[in-house]
XYZ file of N, CA and C in Angstrom:
291
model
N 11.276 -17.358 -8.499
C 12.507 -17.255 -9.253
C 13.706 -17.055 -8.335
N 13.524 -17.242 -7.036
C 14.643 -17.214 -6.090
C 15.325 -15.871 -5.980
N 16.655 -15.906 -5.803
C 17.407 -14.676 -5.564
C 17.581 -13.835 -6.827
N 17.213 -14.363 -7.998
C 17.333 -13.604 -9.240
C 16.263 -12.530 -9.359
N 15.212 -12.638 -8.603
C 14.113 -11.679 -8.667
C 14.062 -10.845 -7.399
N 13.503 -9.667 -7.546
C 13.324 -8.825 -6.369
C 11.935 -8.211 -6.416
N 11.465 -7.834 -5.245
C 10.155 -7.190 -5.134
C 10.292 -5.972 -4.237
N 9.567 -4.931 -4.579
C 9.581 -3.701 -3.790
C 8.140 -3.300 -3.522
N 7.887 -2.892 -2.296
C 6.581 -2.361 -1.918
C 6.778 -0.900 -1.579
N 5.960 -0.048 -2.161
C 6.019 1.377 -1.854
C 4.644 1.775 -1.335
N 4.587 2.213 -0.102
C 3.323 2.569 0.505
C 3.534 3.367 1.771
N 2.465 3.534 2.505
C 2.496 4.285 3.755
C 2.012 3.366 4.879
N 2.882 3.087 5.821
C 2.488 2.286 6.977
C 1.835 3.187 8.017
N 0.813 2.668 8.660
C 0.078 3.424 9.663
C 0.768 3.436 11.013
N 0.056 3.980 12.003
C 0.600 4.098 13.363
C -0.097 3.162 14.340
N -0.758 2.133 13.839
C -1.502 1.222 14.702
C -0.777 -0.121 14.841
N -1.403 -1.052 15.521
C -0.791 -2.357 15.773
C -0.632 -3.190 14.498
N -1.416 -2.906 13.457
C -1.298 -3.659 12.213
C -0.013 -3.332 11.463
N 0.410 -2.095 11.490
C 1.508 -1.617 10.653
C 2.817 -2.386 10.853
N 3.310 -2.550 12.090
C 4.584 -3.263 12.218
C 4.482 -4.739 11.810
N 3.323 -5.325 11.980
C 3.126 -6.728 11.565
C 3.175 -6.816 10.042
N 2.492 -5.897 9.369
C 2.499 -5.871 7.913
C 3.902 -5.607 7.376
N 4.567 -4.625 7.943
C 5.922 -4.288 7.488
C 6.878 -5.459 7.707
N 6.812 -6.092 8.860
C 7.715 -7.207 9.152
C 7.446 -8.403 8.242
N 6.180 -8.645 7.910
C 5.852 -9.754 7.002
C 6.489 -9.516 5.631
N 6.472 -8.289 5.163
C 7.115 -7.982 3.886
C 8.622 -8.180 3.982
N 9.233 -7.635 5.029
C 10.681 -7.756 5.217
C 11.084 -9.225 5.335
N 10.326 -10.000 6.088
C 10.632 -11.423 6.271
C 10.582 -12.197 4.961
N 9.864 -11.660 3.983
C 9.749 -12.317 2.684
C 10.584 -11.611 1.615
N 11.621 -10.914 2.064
C 12.617 -10.282 1.200
C 12.038 -9.207 0.277
N 10.999 -8.528 0.737
C 10.433 -7.416 -0.026
C 11.102 -6.128 0.450
N 11.603 -5.352 -0.489
C 12.245 -4.073 -0.180
C 11.173 -3.060 0.204
N 11.234 -2.549 1.413
C 10.273 -1.548 1.882
C 10.942 -0.182 2.091
N 12.113 0.000 1.500
C 12.862 1.238 1.725
C 12.155 2.471 1.159
N 11.222 2.282 0.248
C 10.486 3.409 -0.304
C 9.219 3.743 0.454
N 8.991 3.092 1.569
C 7.762 3.303 2.343
C 7.918 4.450 3.341
N 6.789 5.022 3.689
C 6.750 6.031 4.724
C 5.936 5.532 5.905
N 5.926 6.320 6.953
C 5.137 6.020 8.158
C 4.313 7.263 8.475
N 3.040 7.064 8.718
C 2.142 8.198 8.928
C 1.602 8.227 10.358
N 0.881 9.291 10.666
C 0.239 9.416 11.970
C -1.214 8.946 11.912
N -1.556 8.195 10.865
C -2.910 7.654 10.683
C -2.886 6.142 10.886
N -4.016 5.539 11.220
C -4.059 4.079 11.306
C -3.942 3.456 9.911
N -3.635 2.192 9.857
C -3.533 1.479 8.581
C -4.853 1.551 7.826
N -4.754 1.664 6.510
C -5.948 1.624 5.683
C -6.497 0.199 5.651
N -7.778 0.082 5.421
C -8.401 -1.230 5.362
C -9.454 -1.256 4.267
N -9.580 -2.404 3.648
C -10.641 -2.626 2.680
C -11.466 -3.818 3.128
N -12.753 -3.649 3.195
C -13.652 -4.722 3.626
C -14.572 -5.076 2.465
N -14.697 -6.369 2.177
C -15.560 -6.832 1.103
C -16.639 -7.710 1.707
N -17.870 -7.449 1.320
C -19.017 -8.187 1.849
C -19.706 -8.940 0.721
N -19.943 -10.219 0.936
C -20.669 -11.041 -0.017
C -22.011 -11.403 0.606
N -23.082 -11.011 -0.067
C -24.437 -11.259 0.412
C -24.906 -12.599 -0.155
N -25.832 -13.242 0.525
C -26.315 -14.556 0.112
C -26.764 -14.606 -1.345
N -27.315 -13.499 -1.865
C -27.792 -13.497 -3.255
C -26.663 -13.292 -4.267
N -25.415 -13.218 -3.793
C -24.272 -13.063 -4.678
C -23.817 -11.631 -4.866
N -24.546 -10.692 -4.316
C -24.170 -9.290 -4.402
C -22.903 -9.050 -3.584
N -22.026 -8.236 -4.130
C -20.787 -7.898 -3.446
C -20.739 -6.384 -3.247
N -20.338 -5.979 -2.072
C -20.124 -4.561 -1.818
C -18.838 -4.414 -1.011
N -18.298 -3.209 -1.009
C -17.054 -2.996 -0.278
C -17.036 -1.627 0.381
N -16.198 -1.546 1.388
C -15.970 -0.295 2.108
C -14.461 -0.112 2.194
N -13.991 1.065 1.871
C -12.571 1.376 1.982
C -12.393 2.437 3.060
N -11.541 2.134 4.038
C -11.174 3.082 5.082
C -9.758 3.550 4.738
N -9.632 4.787 4.301
C -8.370 5.281 3.748
C -7.173 5.166 4.675
N -7.285 5.693 5.864
C -6.179 5.637 6.821
C -4.863 6.070 6.203
N -3.810 5.296 6.465
C -2.474 5.648 5.978
C -2.381 5.602 4.456
N -3.246 4.821 3.798
C -3.252 4.806 2.327
C -3.552 6.182 1.760
N -4.325 6.970 2.482
C -4.707 8.297 2.017
C -3.743 9.382 2.493
N -2.745 9.009 3.277
C -1.861 9.996 3.909
C -0.509 10.112 3.200
N -0.526 10.122 1.891
C 0.711 10.266 1.132
C 1.162 11.724 1.135
N 2.467 11.945 1.143
C 2.951 13.335 1.066
C 2.719 13.899 -0.329
N 2.720 15.209 -0.432
C 2.555 15.862 -1.733
C 3.798 15.659 -2.600
N 4.960 15.627 -1.972
C 6.226 15.466 -2.700
C 6.513 13.982 -2.899
N 6.486 13.546 -4.136
C 6.744 12.138 -4.458
C 8.096 11.980 -5.151
N 9.058 12.772 -4.758
C 10.381 12.740 -5.377
C 10.920 11.313 -5.424
N 11.365 10.922 -6.597
C 11.950 9.597 -6.776
C 10.964 8.509 -7.154
N 9.699 8.703 -6.841
C 8.706 7.665 -7.135
C 8.538 7.418 -8.633
N 8.417 8.448 -9.465
C 8.275 8.176 -10.904
C 9.437 7.364 -11.477
N 10.639 7.649 -11.015
C 11.809 6.913 -11.493
C 11.779 5.453 -11.050
N 11.342 5.204 -9.815
C 11.242 3.836 -9.330
C 10.201 3.047 -10.117
N 9.083 3.686 -10.428
C 8.036 3.025 -11.204
C 8.533 2.746 -12.622
N 9.197 3.715 -13.230
C 9.695 3.555 -14.595
C 10.734 2.445 -14.692
N 11.488 2.216 -13.632
C 12.540 1.194 -13.644
C 12.015 -0.211 -13.358
N 10.782 -0.337 -12.963
C 10.221 -1.641 -12.598
C 9.872 -2.471 -13.826
N 9.983 -3.773 -13.698
C 9.569 -4.689 -14.766
C 8.059 -4.835 -14.803
N 7.445 -4.753 -13.646
C 5.989 -4.854 -13.524
C 5.547 -3.982 -12.368
N 4.346 -3.424 -12.477
C 3.807 -2.554 -11.429
C 2.376 -2.976 -11.137
N 2.070 -3.156 -9.865
C 0.703 -3.403 -9.419
C 0.266 -2.145 -8.691
N -0.778 -1.525 -9.183
C -1.229 -0.254 -8.622
C -2.619 -0.416 -8.046
N -2.783 -0.034 -6.803
C -4.118 -0.063 -6.214
C -4.711 1.325 -6.259
N -5.991 1.404 -6.318
C -6.656 2.705 -6.431
C -7.170 3.207 -5.083
N -6.561 2.754 -3.994
C -6.981 3.191 -2.663
C -6.047 4.258 -2.121
N -5.355 4.933 -3.017
C -4.426 5.995 -2.643
C -4.881 7.284 -3.339
N -4.414 8.444 -2.877
C -4.805 9.691 -3.532
C -4.434 9.706 -5.018
N -5.204 10.416 -5.801
C -5.006 10.445 -7.258
C -3.597 10.878 -7.644
N -2.994 11.810 -6.915
C -1.656 12.276 -7.300
C -0.578 11.214 -7.153
N -0.867 10.144 -6.431
C 0.083 9.044 -6.264
C 0.004 8.086 -7.453
N -1.124 8.025 -8.118
C -1.326 7.130 -9.257
C -0.664 7.713 -10.500
N 0.641 7.736 -10.468
C 1.411 8.401 -11.538
C 1.429 7.627 -12.836
């Protein structure tokens, strides 16, 4: 929808080599990252494994996804003002407002 639409990502970037690449990719695609934080943990990762018999399993490495601050001031208002919200469950329960 071009310049009429906007996107915002709210998350925690890690302290490893992945974080600046991920953050820059979002910025380069006009995603607002002003609500993001930076942690002293590596980036979180999710790995999905597909076995020959069709079985799927996954492993989640929390990293920066799990390093949210206790104070989420402003986050509820940002979520309430959004037209749509995509929420992942790889963050602490208190973040899933």
